CSV table of C-alpha atoms and ligand atoms in Angstrom, one decimal:
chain,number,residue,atom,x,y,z
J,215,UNK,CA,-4.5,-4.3,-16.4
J,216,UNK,CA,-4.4,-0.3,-16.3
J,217,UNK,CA,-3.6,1.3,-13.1
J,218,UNK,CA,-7.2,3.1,-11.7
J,219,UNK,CA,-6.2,6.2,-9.5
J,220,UNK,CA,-9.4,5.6,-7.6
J,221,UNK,CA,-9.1,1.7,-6.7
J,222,UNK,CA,-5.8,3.1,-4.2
J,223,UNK,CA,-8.6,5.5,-2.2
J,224,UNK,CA,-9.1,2.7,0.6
J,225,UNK,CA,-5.3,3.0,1.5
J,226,UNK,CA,-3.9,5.3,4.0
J,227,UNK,CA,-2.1,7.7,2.0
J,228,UNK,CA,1.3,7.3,4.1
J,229,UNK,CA,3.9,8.5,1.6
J,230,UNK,CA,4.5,9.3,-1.7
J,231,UNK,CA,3.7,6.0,-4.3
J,232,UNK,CA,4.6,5.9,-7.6
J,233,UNK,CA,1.2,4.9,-10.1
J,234,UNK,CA,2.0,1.5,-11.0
J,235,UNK,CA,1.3,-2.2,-8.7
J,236,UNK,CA,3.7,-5.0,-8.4
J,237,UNK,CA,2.2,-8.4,-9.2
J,238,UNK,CA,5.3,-10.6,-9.3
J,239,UNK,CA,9.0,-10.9,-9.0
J,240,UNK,CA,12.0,-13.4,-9.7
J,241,UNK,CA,15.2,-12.8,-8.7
J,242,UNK,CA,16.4,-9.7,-9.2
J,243,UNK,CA,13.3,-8.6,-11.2
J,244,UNK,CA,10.0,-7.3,-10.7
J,245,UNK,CA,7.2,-6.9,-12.4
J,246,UNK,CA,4.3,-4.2,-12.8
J,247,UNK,CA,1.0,-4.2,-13.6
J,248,UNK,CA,1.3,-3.2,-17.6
J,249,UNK,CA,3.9,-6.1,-17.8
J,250,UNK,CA,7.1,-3.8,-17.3
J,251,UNK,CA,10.1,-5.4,-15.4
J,252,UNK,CA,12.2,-3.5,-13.0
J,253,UNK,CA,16.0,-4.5,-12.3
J,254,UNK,CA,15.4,-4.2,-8.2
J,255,UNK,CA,18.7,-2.7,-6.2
J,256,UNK,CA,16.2,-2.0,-3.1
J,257,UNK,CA,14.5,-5.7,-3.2
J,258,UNK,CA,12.1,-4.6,-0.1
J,259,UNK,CA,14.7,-2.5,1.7
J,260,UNK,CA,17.6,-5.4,2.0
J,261,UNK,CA,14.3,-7.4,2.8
J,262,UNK,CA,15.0,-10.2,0.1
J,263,UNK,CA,18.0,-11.3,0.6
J,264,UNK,CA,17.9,-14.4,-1.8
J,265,UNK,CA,15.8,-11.8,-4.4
J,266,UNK,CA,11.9,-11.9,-5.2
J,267,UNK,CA,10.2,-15.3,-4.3
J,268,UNK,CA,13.8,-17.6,-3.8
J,269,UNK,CA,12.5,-21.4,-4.4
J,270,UNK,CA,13.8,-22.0,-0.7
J,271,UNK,CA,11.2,-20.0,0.7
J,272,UNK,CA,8.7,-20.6,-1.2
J,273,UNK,CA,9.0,-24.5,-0.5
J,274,UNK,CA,9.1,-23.5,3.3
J,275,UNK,CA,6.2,-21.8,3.2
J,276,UNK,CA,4.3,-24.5,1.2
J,277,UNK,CA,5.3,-27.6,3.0
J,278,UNK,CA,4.8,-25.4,6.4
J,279,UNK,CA,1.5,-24.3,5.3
J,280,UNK,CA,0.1,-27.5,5.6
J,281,UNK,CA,0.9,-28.7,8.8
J,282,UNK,CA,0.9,-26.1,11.4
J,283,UNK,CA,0.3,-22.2,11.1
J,284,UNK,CA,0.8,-20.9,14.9
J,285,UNK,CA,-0.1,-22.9,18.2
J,286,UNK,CA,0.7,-19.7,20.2
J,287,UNK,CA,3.6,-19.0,21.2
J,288,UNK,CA,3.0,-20.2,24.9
J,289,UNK,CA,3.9,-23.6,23.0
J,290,UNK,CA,6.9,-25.3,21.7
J,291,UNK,CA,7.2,-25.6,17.7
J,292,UNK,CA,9.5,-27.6,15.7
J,293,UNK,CA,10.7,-24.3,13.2
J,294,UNK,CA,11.5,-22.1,16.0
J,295,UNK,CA,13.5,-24.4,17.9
J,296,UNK,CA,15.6,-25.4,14.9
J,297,UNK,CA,16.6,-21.7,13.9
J,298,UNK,CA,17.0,-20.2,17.7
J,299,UNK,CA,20.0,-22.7,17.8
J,300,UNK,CA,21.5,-22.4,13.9
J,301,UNK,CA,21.0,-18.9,15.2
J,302,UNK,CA,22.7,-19.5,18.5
J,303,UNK,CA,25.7,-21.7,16.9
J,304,UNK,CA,27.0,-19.2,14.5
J,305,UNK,CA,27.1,-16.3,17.2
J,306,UNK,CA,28.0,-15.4,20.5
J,307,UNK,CA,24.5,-15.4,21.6
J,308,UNK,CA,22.7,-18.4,23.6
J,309,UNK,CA,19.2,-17.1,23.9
J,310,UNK,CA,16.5,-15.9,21.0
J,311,UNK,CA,13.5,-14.2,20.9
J,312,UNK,CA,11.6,-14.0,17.8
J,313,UNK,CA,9.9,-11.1,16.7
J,314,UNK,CA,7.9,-9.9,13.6
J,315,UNK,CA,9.2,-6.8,13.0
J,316,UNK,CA,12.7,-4.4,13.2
J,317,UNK,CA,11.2,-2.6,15.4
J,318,UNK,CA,9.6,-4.5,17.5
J,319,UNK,CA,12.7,-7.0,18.2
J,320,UNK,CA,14.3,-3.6,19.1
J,321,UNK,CA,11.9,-2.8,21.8
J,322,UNK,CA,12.2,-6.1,23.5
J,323,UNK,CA,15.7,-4.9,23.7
J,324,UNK,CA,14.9,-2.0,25.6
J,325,UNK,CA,13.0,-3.8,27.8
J,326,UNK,CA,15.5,-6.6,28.1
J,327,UNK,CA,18.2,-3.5,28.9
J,328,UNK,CA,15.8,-2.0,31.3
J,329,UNK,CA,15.3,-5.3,33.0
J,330,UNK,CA,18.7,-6.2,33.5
J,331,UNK,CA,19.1,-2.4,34.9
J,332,UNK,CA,16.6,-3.1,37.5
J,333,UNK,CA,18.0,-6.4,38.2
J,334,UNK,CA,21.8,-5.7,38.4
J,335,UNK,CA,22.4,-1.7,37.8
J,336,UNK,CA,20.1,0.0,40.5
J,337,UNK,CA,17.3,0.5,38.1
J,338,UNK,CA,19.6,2.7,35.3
J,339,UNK,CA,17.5,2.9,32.0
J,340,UNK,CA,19.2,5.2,30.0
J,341,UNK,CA,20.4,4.0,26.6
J,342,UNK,CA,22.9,5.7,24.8
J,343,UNK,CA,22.4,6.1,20.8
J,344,UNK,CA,23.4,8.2,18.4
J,345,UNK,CA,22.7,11.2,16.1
J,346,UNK,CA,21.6,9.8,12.4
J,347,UNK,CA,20.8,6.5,13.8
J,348,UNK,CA,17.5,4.8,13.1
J,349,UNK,CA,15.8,1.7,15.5
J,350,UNK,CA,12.5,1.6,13.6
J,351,UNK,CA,8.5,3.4,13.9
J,352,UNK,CA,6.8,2.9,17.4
J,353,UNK,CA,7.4,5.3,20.2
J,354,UNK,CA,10.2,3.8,21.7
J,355,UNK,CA,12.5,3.1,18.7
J,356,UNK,CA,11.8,6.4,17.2
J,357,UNK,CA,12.9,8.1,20.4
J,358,UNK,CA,15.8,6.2,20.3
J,359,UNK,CA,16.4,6.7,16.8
J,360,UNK,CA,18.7,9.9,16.3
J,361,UNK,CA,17.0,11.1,12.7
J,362,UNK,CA,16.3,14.6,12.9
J,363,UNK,CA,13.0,15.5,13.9
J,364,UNK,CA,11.9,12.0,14.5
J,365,UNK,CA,11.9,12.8,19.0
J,366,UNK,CA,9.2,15.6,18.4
J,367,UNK,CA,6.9,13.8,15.9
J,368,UNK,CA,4.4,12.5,18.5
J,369,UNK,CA,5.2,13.9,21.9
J,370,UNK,CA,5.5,13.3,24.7
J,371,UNK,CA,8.7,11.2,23.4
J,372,UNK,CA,10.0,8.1,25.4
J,373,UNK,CA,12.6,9.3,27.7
J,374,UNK,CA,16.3,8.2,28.3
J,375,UNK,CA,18.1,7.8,25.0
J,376,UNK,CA,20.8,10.5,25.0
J,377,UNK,CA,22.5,10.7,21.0
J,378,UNK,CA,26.3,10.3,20.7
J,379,UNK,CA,27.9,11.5,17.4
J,380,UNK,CA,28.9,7.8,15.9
J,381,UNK,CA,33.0,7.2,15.7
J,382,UNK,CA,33.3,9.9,18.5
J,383,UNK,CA,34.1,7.9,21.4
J,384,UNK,CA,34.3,10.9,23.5
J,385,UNK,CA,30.8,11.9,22.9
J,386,UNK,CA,30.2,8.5,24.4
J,387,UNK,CA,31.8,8.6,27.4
J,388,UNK,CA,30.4,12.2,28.1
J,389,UNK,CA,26.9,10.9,28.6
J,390,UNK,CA,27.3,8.1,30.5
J,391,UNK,CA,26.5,8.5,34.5
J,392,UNK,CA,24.9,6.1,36.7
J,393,UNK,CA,21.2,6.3,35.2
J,394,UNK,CA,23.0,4.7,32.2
J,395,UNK,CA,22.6,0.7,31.5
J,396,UNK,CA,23.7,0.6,27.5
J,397,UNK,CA,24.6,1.5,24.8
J,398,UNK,CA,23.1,0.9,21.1
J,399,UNK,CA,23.8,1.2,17.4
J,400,UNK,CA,24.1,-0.4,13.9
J,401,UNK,CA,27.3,-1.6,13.0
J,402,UNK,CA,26.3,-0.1,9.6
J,403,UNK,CA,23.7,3.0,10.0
J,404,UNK,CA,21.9,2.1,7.2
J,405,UNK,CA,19.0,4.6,6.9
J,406,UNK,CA,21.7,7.0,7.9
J,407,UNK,CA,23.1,7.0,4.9
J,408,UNK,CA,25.6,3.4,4.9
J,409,UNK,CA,27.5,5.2,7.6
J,410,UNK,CA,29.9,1.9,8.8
J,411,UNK,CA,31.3,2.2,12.5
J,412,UNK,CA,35.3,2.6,12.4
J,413,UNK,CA,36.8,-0.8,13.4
J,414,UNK,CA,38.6,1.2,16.4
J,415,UNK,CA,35.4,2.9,17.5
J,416,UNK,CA,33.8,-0.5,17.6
J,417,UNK,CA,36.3,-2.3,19.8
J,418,UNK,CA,36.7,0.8,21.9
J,419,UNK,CA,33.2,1.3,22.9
J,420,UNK,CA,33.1,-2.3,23.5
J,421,UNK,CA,36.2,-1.9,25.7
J,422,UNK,CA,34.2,1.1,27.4
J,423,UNK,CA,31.0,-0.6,28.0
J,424,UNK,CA,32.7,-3.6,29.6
J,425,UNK,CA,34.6,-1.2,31.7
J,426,UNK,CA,31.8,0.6,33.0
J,427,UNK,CA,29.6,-2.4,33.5
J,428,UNK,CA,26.8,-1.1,30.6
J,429,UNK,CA,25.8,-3.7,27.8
J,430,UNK,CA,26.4,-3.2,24.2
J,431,UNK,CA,23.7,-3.9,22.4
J,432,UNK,CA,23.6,-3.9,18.0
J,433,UNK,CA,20.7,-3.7,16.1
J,434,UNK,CA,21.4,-5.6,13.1
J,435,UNK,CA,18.0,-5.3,11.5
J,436,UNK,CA,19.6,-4.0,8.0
J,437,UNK,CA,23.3,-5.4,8.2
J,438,UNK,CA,22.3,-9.2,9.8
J,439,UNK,CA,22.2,-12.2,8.3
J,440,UNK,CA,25.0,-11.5,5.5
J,441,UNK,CA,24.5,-8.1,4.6
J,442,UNK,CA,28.0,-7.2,5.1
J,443,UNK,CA,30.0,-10.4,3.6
J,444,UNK,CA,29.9,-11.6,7.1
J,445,UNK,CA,27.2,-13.6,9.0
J,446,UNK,CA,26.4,-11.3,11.6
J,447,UNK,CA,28.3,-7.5,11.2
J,448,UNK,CA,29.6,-7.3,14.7
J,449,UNK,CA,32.0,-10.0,13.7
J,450,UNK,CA,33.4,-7.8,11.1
J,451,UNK,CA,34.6,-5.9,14.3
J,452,UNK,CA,36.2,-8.2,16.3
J,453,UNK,CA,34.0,-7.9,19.3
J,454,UNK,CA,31.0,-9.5,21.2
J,455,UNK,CA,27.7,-7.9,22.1
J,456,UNK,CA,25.7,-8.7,24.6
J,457,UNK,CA,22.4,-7.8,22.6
J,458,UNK,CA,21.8,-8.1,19.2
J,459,UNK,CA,18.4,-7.6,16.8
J,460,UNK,CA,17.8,-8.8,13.8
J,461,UNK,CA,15.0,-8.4,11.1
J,462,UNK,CA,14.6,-7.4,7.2
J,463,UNK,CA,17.0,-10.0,5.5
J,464,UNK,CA,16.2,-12.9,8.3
J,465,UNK,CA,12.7,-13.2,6.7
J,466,UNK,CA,14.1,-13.1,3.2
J,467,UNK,CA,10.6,-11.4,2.7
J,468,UNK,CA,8.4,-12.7,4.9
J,469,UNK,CA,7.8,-10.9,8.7
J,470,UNK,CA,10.5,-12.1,11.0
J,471,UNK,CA,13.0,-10.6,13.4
J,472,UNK,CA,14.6,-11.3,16.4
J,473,UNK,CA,16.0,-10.6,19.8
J,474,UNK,CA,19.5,-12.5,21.1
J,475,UNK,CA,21.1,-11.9,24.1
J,476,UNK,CA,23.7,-13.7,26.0
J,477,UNK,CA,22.3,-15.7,28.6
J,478,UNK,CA,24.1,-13.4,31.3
J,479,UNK,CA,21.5,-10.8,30.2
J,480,UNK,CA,18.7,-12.9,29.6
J,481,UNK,CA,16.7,-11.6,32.3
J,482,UNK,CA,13.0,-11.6,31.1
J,483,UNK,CA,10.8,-13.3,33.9
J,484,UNK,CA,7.6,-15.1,33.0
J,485,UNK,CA,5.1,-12.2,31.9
J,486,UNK,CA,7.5,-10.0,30.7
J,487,UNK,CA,8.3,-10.5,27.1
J,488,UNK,CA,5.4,-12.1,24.6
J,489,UNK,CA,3.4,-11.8,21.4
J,490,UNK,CA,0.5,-13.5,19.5
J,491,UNK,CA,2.6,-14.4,16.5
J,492,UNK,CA,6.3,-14.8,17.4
J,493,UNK,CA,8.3,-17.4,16.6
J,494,UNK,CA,5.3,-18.7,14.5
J,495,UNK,CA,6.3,-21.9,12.5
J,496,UNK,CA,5.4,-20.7,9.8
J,497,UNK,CA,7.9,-17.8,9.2
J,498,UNK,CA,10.4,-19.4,11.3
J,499,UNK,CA,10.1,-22.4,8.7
J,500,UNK,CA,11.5,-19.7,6.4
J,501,UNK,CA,14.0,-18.2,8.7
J,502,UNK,CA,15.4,-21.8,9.0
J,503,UNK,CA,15.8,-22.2,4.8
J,504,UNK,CA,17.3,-18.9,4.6
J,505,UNK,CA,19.7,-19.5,7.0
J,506,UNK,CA,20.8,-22.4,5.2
J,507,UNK,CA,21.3,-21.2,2.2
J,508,UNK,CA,23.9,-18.0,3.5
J,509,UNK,CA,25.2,-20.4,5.3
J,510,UNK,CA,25.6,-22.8,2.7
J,511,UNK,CA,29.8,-23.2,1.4
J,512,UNK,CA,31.3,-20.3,-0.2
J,513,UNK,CA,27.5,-17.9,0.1
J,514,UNK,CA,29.0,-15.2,2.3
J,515,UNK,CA,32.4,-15.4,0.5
J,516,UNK,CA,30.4,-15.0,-2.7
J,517,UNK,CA,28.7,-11.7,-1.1
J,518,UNK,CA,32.4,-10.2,-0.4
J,519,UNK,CA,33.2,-10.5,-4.3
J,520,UNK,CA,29.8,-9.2,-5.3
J,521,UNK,CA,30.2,-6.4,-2.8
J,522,UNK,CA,33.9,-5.6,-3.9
J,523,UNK,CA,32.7,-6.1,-7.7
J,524,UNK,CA,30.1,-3.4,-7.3
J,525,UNK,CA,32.4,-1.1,-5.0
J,526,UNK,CA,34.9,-1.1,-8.0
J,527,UNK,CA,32.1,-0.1,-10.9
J,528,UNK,CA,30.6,2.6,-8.2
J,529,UNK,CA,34.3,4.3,-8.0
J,530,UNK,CA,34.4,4.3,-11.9
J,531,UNK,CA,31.2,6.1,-12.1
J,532,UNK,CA,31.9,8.4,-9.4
J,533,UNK,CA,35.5,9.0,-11.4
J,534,UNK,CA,33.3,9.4,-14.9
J,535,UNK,CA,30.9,11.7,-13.5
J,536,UNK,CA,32.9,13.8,-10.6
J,537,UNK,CA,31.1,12.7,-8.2
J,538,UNK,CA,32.1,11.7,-4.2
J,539,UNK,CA,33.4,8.3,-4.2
J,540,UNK,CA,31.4,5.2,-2.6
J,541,UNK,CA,31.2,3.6,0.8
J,542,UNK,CA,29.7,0.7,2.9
J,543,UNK,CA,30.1,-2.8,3.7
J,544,UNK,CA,29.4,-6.0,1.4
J,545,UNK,CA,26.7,-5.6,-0.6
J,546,UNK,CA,25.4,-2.3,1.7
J,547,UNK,CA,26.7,0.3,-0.4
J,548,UNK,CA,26.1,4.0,-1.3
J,549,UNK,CA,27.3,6.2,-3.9
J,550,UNK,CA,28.2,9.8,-3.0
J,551,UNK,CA,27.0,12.4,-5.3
J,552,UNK,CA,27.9,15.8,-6.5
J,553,UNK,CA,24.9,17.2,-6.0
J,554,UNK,CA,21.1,16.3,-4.8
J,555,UNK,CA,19.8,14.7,-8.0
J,556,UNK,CA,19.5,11.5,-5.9
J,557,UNK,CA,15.7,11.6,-5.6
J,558,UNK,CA,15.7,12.4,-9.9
J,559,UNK,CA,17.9,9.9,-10.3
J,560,UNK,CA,15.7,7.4,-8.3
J,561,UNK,CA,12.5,8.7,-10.2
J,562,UNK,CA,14.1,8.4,-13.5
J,563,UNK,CA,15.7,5.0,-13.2
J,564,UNK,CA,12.0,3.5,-12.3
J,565,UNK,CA,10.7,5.2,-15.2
J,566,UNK,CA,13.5,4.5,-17.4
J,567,UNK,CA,11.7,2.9,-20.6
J,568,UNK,CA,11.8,-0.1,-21.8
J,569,UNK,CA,12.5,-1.7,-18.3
J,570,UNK,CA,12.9,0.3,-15.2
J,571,UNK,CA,15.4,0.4,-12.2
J,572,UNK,CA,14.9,0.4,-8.6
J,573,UNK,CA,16.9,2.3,-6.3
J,574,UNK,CA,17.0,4.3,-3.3
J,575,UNK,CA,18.1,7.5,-2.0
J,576,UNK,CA,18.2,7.8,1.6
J,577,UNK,CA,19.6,11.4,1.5
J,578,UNK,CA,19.4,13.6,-1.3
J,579,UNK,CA,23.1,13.4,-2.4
J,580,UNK,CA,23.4,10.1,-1.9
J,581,UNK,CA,22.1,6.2,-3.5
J,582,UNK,CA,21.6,3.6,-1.4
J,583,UNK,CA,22.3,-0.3,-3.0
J,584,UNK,CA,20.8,-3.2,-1.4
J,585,UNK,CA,20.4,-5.8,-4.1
J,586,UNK,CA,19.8,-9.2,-3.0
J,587,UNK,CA,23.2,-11.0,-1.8
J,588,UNK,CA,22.9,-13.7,-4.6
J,589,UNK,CA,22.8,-11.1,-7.6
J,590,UNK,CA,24.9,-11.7,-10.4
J,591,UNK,CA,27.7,-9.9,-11.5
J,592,UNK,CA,25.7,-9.5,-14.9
J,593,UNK,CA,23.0,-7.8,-13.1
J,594,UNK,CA,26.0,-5.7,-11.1
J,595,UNK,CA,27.2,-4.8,-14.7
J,596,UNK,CA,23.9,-4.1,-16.1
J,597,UNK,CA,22.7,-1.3,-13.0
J,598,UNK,CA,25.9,0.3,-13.5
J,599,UNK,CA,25.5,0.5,-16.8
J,600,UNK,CA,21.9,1.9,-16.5
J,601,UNK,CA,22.8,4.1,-14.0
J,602,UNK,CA,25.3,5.9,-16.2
J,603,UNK,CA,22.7,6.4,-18.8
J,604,UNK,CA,20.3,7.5,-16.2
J,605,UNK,CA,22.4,10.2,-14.9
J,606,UNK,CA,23.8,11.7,-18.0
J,607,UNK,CA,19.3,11.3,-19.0
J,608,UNK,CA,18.8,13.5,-15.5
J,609,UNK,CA,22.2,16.0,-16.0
J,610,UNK,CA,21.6,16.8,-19.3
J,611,UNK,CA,18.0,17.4,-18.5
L,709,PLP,C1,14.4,-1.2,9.1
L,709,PLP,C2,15.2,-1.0,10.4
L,709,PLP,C3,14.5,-1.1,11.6
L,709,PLP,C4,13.0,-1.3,11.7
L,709,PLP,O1,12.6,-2.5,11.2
L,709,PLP,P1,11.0,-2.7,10.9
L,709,PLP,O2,10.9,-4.1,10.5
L,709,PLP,O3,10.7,-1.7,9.8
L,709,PLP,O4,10.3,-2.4,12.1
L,709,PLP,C5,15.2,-1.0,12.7
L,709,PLP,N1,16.6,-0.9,12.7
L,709,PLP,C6,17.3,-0.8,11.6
L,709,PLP,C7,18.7,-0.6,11.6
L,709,PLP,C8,16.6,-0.9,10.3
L,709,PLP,O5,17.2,-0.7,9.2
């Protein structure tokens, strides 16, 4: 097949794509249309967590497929019921909402904060979030999101989500007054650049919040479900939220995300909360066989090793080349550069001949790892060892 600059026309041009189409992955490895395979250290944006098209899935969807689709969400199904309580059982959550997207489980935790504001807090709304952080692309989520620029994009923005500077508990405390009812962020800012929370911040903003009667609530959309060598990241902290989201890795590919809250602050009456497809069987069906399998014995320890195994090779290469050093948690890791040959590098490792590379550069001084949590420490070896030829390709250039 030969790639036709014209067939793409029908497409909302919404960012920058390289000229080439994915028809297949395994694994760790994609494929293009000419036949070229890519080693894949994005995999969907920490989407796939078991890698491209994990047999577990895919015998989920299939066997799903053929009995039951969606009877609406105004009715019970089997799927959804089984993963709301795996889900349940291995946090400190007792309620679930599922959701289809990041940002749309976030909203419903807005709402849900709202709710509970009007309920118990004399109708405070405010959330507190932070500068760099990001909550996803409607309205809502992008006003909450702290990425420069992003309030302004399509005013009038949604109101009441002052920014805190994250690990500055002081910042927090400044904002809060009696319009506030919570406080959000990602254990991990991910899109931020693998920013991790201190440990200390974490249990002292929990400490706050509790203090000053405001819920705590984490979006876990990128660090959930493993990401960070533990099942859920708050539990890396030591502390309990009161509202979590999850998405990406939850689907291991397929659209699927979710709201939990403790049942104190599960305060949606009838009417207020909904959607046409969530907690559809048929991606719940997949929730519940990735689940499973991170929870399987010795998965998550097996993501710690991985995620030490490629922090050690990251720190050699930042030694060999001068560059900043490494950071992040499990196998959500970033590599500090020099300089702001990110975006080359990226280019140049996906067009790196005979088999490409995928990465990601969130900031241009910085790469971005999110392979899926069952790579191998082959594949660890053979990215880093890529990646060195790649950069001395793009310094020498
Ligand atoms: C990706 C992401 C979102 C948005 O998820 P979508 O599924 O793209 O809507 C929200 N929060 C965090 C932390 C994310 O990484």
């Amino acid at each position: 097949m030969k790639f036709d600059p014209s067939s793409v026309n029908a497409l909302m041009d919404i960012t920058k794509r390289p000229e080439l189409v994915f028809v297949r992955g395994q694994g760790s490895w994609l494929y293009d249309h000419t036949g070229k395979r890519y080693l894949d250290f994005v995999q969907g944006w920490a989407v796939n967590c078991l890698g491209h098209c994990p047999a577990e899935a895919v015998k989920a969807i299939n066997e799903q497929a053929s009995l039951l689709l969606n009877p609406s969400p105004a009715f019970y199904n089997k799927p959804s019921i089984d993963l709301s309580n795996r889900i349940t059982g291995a946090s400190c959550f007792d309620r679930v909402f599922f959701a289809n997207t990041g940002a749309e489980a976030n909203e419903g935790a807005i709402k849900l904060a709202r709710k509970w504001g009007q309920l118990k807090r004399n109708g405070a709304y405010k959330i507190i979030t932070f500068d760099h952080s990001f909550h996803g692309r409607t309205i809502a989520t992008m006003s909450a999101s702290g990425k420069p620029g992003w309030g302004t994009m399509f005013p009038p923005q949604v109101e009441g989500f002052p920014k805190a500077r994250l690990n500055d508990i002081d910042s927090v405390k400044a904002l809060i007054d009696d319009q506030t009812v919570a406080v959000m962020l990602e254990p991990v800012q991910g899109e931020g650049g693998v920013i991790p929370a201190d440990r200390e911040f974490m249990k002292a903003l929990r400490q706050l919040t509790t203090e000053r009667g405001l819920l705590l609530i984490v979006d876990e959309v990128q660090t959930g479900y493993g990401r960070t060598g533990a099942m859920f990241a708050y539990q890396l902290f030591g502390i309990e939220p009161d509202i979590m989201t999850l998405g990406k890795g939850i689907g291991g590919g397929v659209p699927l995300a979710a709201l939990c809250a403790r049942e104190a602050v599960s305060v949606f009456q009838h009417g207020d909360q909904g959607g046409t497809y969530n907690g559809n069987p048929l991606m719940t069906a997949v929730g519940v066989a990735v689940f499973d399998a991170l929870m399987a014995p010795g998965f998550l320890q097996g993501v710690q090793e991985r995620g030490n195994y490629l922090s050690q090779g990251l720190l050699k290469l930042s030694a060999k080349w001068g560059m900043q050093g490494e950071r992040g948690e499990g196998l959500l890791r970033a590599l500090i550069l020099d300089r702001d040959d990110g975006p080359a590098i990226v280019e140049a490792a996906r067009d790196f001949s005979p088999e490409g590379m995928l990465l990601n550069a969130p900031r241009p001084n910085l790469l971005r790892f999110m392979p899926a949590l069952n790579v191998t420490t082959e594949e660890i070896d053979l990215m880093l060892e890529r990646l060195d030829a790649i950069v001395a390709q793009v310094r020498s250039a």
